[in-house]
Structure formats: structure tokens, C-alpha cells
Amino acid sequence: MELPVLPDQLFNDRVRIWQEYLDNRLDDPNVVNYHEAIKRMLHLEERRLTVNIDDIRDYNRNLADGLLNEPSEYLPPFNKALKDVVLTIRDINKHKVDDVLFYIGLIGSFGDQHISPRTIRAQHLGKLVCLEGIVTRCSLVRPKIVKSVHYCEKTKLFHYHEYRDVTAIGNEIPTSSVYPTQDENGNPLTTEFGYSVYRDHQTISIQEMPERAPAGQLPRSIDVVMDDDLVDRVKPGDRIQLVGLYRALGNRNASSSSTFRTIIIANNVILLSSKGNGGIAQIDITDTDIRNINKLSKKKNIFELLSRSLAPSIFEYDYIKKAVLLLLLGGIEKNLDNGTHIRGDINILMVGDPSTAKSQMLRFIVNTVPLAIATTGRGSSGVGLTAAVTTDKETGERRLEAGAMVLADRGVICIDEFDKMSDIDRIAIHEVMEQQTVTIAKAGIHTSLNARCSVIAAANPVYGQYDPHKDPHRNIALPDSLLSRFDLLFVITDDIDEARDRSISEHVLRMHRYLAPGTEEGVPVADKYGKNLSVGTGSGLGADSLIYEKMNQIFYNNSSNAEKSKKNEILSISFLKKYIQYAKSRIKPVLTKKAADYIISTYSALRNDELGANQRKTSPITARTLETLIRLSTAHAKVRLSQKVEEKDAYIAEEILRYSLFKEIVKEDRRKRRRLQKTQDSESEENECEAIDENNIEPQLKSSKKIATMQHPDDDTPMPDINNIHITDYTQEPSGRNIQQESQQETQVSWGSTQSLYTQSQIDQDSLSKDNTQPNLPTEQVISPSRFSLFSSKLAHLITTPLFREEYANFNDLFSEINKELAQEELFTTREVMAALNKLSEQNKIMISNNIIYKI
């Protein structure tokens, strides 16, 4: 008759097997040398050795199956074997580890036991499972008694008592948690707390990732027990992979219910995104992808190509797409020695009429960015966005639950219907949008949580539709303290334009006709959720991404020629994600002196220039606007994969900022303005325009768009003077705004192609002799903002002198006085003076007529 195997004998046999595994083939380079890994663990003062279960499966498949299906039988002897090996190879003088517990942490492929909080079932009870989720709640770290020591004064003896609960891995029977107060003879005992052994204990809750939850269903949650060295490894908002033992606890209401509460006893935790390293779930980038990214970054139109690839289903909105691209890349945050934090994330607010694709833009960001959380104004409260203090139903202790902005740390939060939030709830996000922290001082809890996220919000105007005859602040109805925290504020209006409406309708209809490759018409598309079956091993490099989207004739009909095809080409979504991730994580640009000077001059001009008659600021210009210019410039340098922020980056930042600040509106008085009729030579490949006879212009064309006209260089008609401009002939432009910046309401033709026809001497001789009306030149191409600021200050002084005693001055006299007391290298040229005077006349500060400058 065969004798049964005793539990202790079976336990010792498994310890011996695990010791052989840890000592196996130390000289084989293809096998993990666990002795070196243990020495490294001791050097780092860690207590958990990471072992790949795939290596165990190659060594002995029965051991791997035992770990997965019976972890309570196989993990305790594995931990005991690790302790024995540690005591064998340790340095006795350096490592005092006799009373220290060591643990095995598992990684690798778990097969069909890689699940989620939604798919966990009763069949997984007692097995080792792996799941992913977001940490939503963390309890306080409390000590748990492991062994208590008691002293009897009468017998002079020490007694000890060991404790085990249902959260311990193993098949040992749980013990009572009551302290003994007397020995077996009834003698009283005194507890020696100094000799007792305690272990750290913490419980957390992890929630199913929102992007993997089926549409219309709430994400599921599950509680996790963390012991000893695993406590405080995660914080609310972290995305983790968790390996642990799924176990059922006892039922307190056994007489009325037969259901049990379940938990997971953690064995190993792998951070997918943490606040410590600032990372998010990364996409694998191959060497080929990196070469393609570096090659693509050298293109001159890379900024337009990337922005055009964002939300291709949305028609136009070029500037908004450029701003969203800069938001995804972000600036560089600064943490100063004095504790000051300067945010690098960019915030955007879109205010516009209904049906202008605001929500669609937010949805594209949510589906594209690795870490993005979507919420709405009416469905969100202040504490729901920041953090809330709640009471644990079981322990009664206060606990902190992270809100949406804390969960979106190092990501993007999209808030739709921003105007529907109450004022009290909006005030709660003020701190998050600038300091990027959430400070809580409630119910005895005082702490600060990081919420370093970009905010992009969409709102409707007060009256449902944007009223162009009212000031922007009357349409938006948000306080300046909140608007100044948004770097960019875009006003989107639904204008009636037959040509544009036809283009939009054609674009929308092409979207509805599109059918994804490999799908049949009428068959619903199944949701696909990416899932990495390999835990903690890095899953290797992914496949190379296609750079450009394949041309689809439904989208790009009538684009047979190469020029149109090249103009319509966009990047694939997968490659666009890799480009943004690469540029955001690896490029850290530094401001150059030229860029800093340009930003300073731009900020000074924005603050001090007076607004034109038809200009309104959408948001206040404060010191935060200066930081906005820095962030936008830095983000544009990342687009070029440049380690330096150059002047051209600052120029693009100014262009986008001016577009968001100065949205041209219709004047309330509706005064008659002279307009030019747009004509275009369709047969010319260079799209040149012929001169228009001003006598044929009808003053009744109040809704026509202003077009700058040019003359063919081969025409015999004498070219009019390009510098002599009457302010009354044209509607005003925003101060300092480049004429090449196009808005959705106006189309302009640059004079840049005709400037080369004139030499400096010709301009100097002819600029004061002719009185023909011409459109504005790009002032920034003639005089820089710093030179314009110097000219303005000199002119302001001259106006108070006898030169303007008759309220006007001759141009020649003014020109000589302006250059007095200036160094040789600082003298103004005739072109600079004319450009500056033209700009001042546009701002209604002076008036020019027949070579005479009148002060206003």
C-alpha cells in the first residue's frame, strides 16, 4: 500500500524544484542568470524578483501550469526557494536579510487568463489572472499584524501568536485576529509591540479603461489588496497591468444572501502610465518609422501636412487644426528651484454656432490621443472634474477619489458644452488650468494631486448663435479670469456663402459614401480594442506604419493631376500618432535670442497697439499671453524636430494667436466702404490679376470681400506707387497682421510677387509723387516690430514739437527729423518710414494725403 504524500513533504519537494530552477544553467547566455538578478535586487534594496512565466514554461510546463491554476500551492514554495538562494549568495557583511521576506513577481504571457474587470468570472476563482485598468481609489497605508509577542510577568516567559487572514497567499487556515490576554494557565500577558511584526497593507480599486468599455455601458471596477513592498506603488489616475490571485471572501450576511465579495491579491504591478515618469501607453516605433519621421520633418510644408491630416473628415478650419496639433505636442514645462511650476500644456476654447464640427473635433482627439478623457459641462460637477472625498463603506475611513482631470494627468481632457457648466463648477477648474494641481483640504485630508493635462473645450454663444454686431465678451459670457487661462480662443461662425456651402455639402456626402476596405455595405463595424497579451515584457517593436493614406477617388475626385493629388495627401492615423509621440517625447527645444526678441516685440505690440474700428479682442491680453507665445513657438519647433526655437517658430505662433484674438466683425454703423471687385485671370498659371478700374466699383457692394489687386508685369500701363496709401479706401486690418494670413471670411492676394519689380531708388523717387490708391503691403516684410516700436515712440515725441504746429507736417521734414540723433546703423530708410506711416494710418493715428502727414 502506497503511503500518502504529506503536505510538508510536498512543500519541500517544490522548494527544491524551484531552487534548481533558480540555479539552472548559470553559464548559458541564452538563459536568464537569476543569481545576477538577485544580486541586483539586493543592491537596489528591493524585495521582489521578477520572473518571466514564459521562461518557466520552457523549463517545465507543469510548473507554469501549476502557477497559473494553483498559485496557492506553488507560489509559497517559490518564495521560500528565493529566500534560501538569497541567503546563499548574499554578502553577509552588507546585506542583513535574515528576517526579511522576499517575493516572486510574475510577468509574461498568461493566455486566456489575461482578462479585464468586465470579463472576470467565477471560473477564475483561485487562479492567477492578469488584467489592466485605471486606478480610481487608493486607501491609506495601514499596518497589518503578522506576529504578536507577549510577556508573562509571573512565569517570565515570552509567548507569540501568528495571524493569517484571507488575503494571504496559501492554503493555511485563517486565524482569529484577537490578541491573547492570558496564557493557558490564566496568567495575564502584556503585549510587546516592539517585538511584534507588522506588514504594510493597502487596498485600491481599478476600473476598466474607458476606451475599452462597450458603448453605453459603465466601466467595471474591482478591488485589489496590496501588501508589503507593493503599497504606494500606484496613485489615482495611473494606468497599470496587474497580476494577482482572484479570491472570494466570506459573506457577512450569510443568512440572507449567498453571494460573496471578490478581490484580487496582487502579485506584481506594471505601470503603463504613471505620474512619476510622465509616460502614457506608448506606441511601438520601429527604426523604419524613425527614419521616415526624420525624413518627413525636413519638408518645408510639414506643419501644413500634419495639421491637414488631423480630422480629415472636417472641412477647412486650417488654423484650428494647426492649434490642435500644437496642443497635442505641447510646450516645455518648467519646475523652478523655488517650487514654481510653469505649465507647458496648451489650452484651447472653441466658441461657435451649432453645427460647426466642434464636438466632432473633440471626438477625434479622444480617439487619437493615447490618454484622453471626454466629459460634458452638464454632466460634470466641480468635484467630478477635480477630486472628491468619500467614505469607505467597510472601514468607515475617509478616502480620496480622483476626478476626470486627475485621471487625465499627462493627457488631454475634452469638455463639451462648456457653457452649460455652473459658475461654481467652473471655478473649481481654475487651479487645474494654470497651476495644474488639485489641492484638497476637506474632512481632515490635506493633499495635492497632479493634474498636468491640456484642456480643450467647446461652447455655444449666449444667444445660441454668435452675434457679430456685439462684442465677443457679450457673446461668450465667460469671466476674464477663466478666458485668460485658455491660450487660444477661436470664434467659429456659420456664415452663409454659396461656394463654401457647396464645398461643405460635397465633402459631407463623400464621407457618407465612404466604405472602409474589407467591409461589406450594411454590415455593422465591430469595435476593436487593442490588447497586449504579453505582460511587463515590452511586447517588442510593432509593425512599420504606412506613411500616407491611400488615395480614395470618393474623397479626392477630380484630383487626377499630380498637383492636386499632392495637395490632398494626408498622413495615416497610425503614422501621425507615432510622429506626435516621437516629437513630444524626444524633442526638448530651447529658446534662441532672436526668437525671444521677436516674442517680446510681438507681446508689446499686442498690449500697446490700439484696435482698429472693426476689431474686437476675443480674450484679454495679459502676461499669460506672453507664455502662450512661448508655448506655441516651442510646440512648432517640435513639429520640425528642432532642438532650438527659432524666429520662424515665433512668427507662426504670432500668426495663430492673432487669428484667435482678432476675428474681424461687421461694424455696427455699417458705413459705406469702398470695395474692390475680385477678378482673376483663369488662363494664367501664376493666377495673376489684372488692374481694376476704380470708377466701375459700385458703392452698393457692401458684402463683397476685399481683394488686393496686382498688375501683370508685361503690361504697358505704369505701375501705381505701392507705398502711397489712403486709409479711407480700405477696411482696416488688425494691427501688425500679415496680409498673407487668411481668415474664413476673407480672401487676399499678396503683393509679394510684384515687389521685386521695383528697386529702392525707384521707390524713393516715385513714392512721394503719385497719389494712386493701392492695397496694403505686408508691413512685417518692410519694417520689423522692434523698428516700428522705435518709430512710433519718435513720432509721438515729434507730434508735440513745433514740427506739427499746424496739425500737419511735410514728409521730407518728418523724414529728416525722425533720423536725427540716431546712430548710423539705426537710420530709417524711406521704405521703412513709408511702411510705418501706412501702418499708423491703418490704426487711425495719422492721415496721409499728398505727401502731408496729418495728426488725428
PDB file of C-alpha atoms in Angstrom, residues 679-690:
ATOM      1  CA  THR A 679     -11.149  89.269 -60.818  1.00  0.00           C
ATOM      2  CA  GLN A 680      -8.822  86.510 -61.732  1.00  0.00           C
ATOM      3  CA  ASP A 681      -7.138  85.530 -64.940  1.00  0.00           C
ATOM      4  CA  SER A 682      -8.085  81.876 -65.347  1.00  0.00           C
ATOM      5  CA  GLU A 683      -5.645  81.311 -68.212  1.00  0.00           C
ATOM      6  CA  SER A 684      -2.577  82.416 -66.239  1.00  0.00           C
ATOM      7  CA  GLU A 685      -0.682  79.650 -64.486  1.00  0.00           C
ATOM      8  CA  GLU A 686       0.516  82.139 -61.848  1.00  0.00           C
ATOM      9  CA  ASN A 687      -3.059  83.248 -61.038  1.00  0.00           C
ATOM     10  CA  GLU A 688      -2.229  86.928 -61.630  1.00  0.00           C
ATOM     11  CA  CYS A 689      -4.948  89.538 -61.513  1.00  0.00           C
ATOM     12  CA  GLU A 690      -5.484  92.472 -63.803  1.00  0.00           C
TER      13      GLU A 690
END
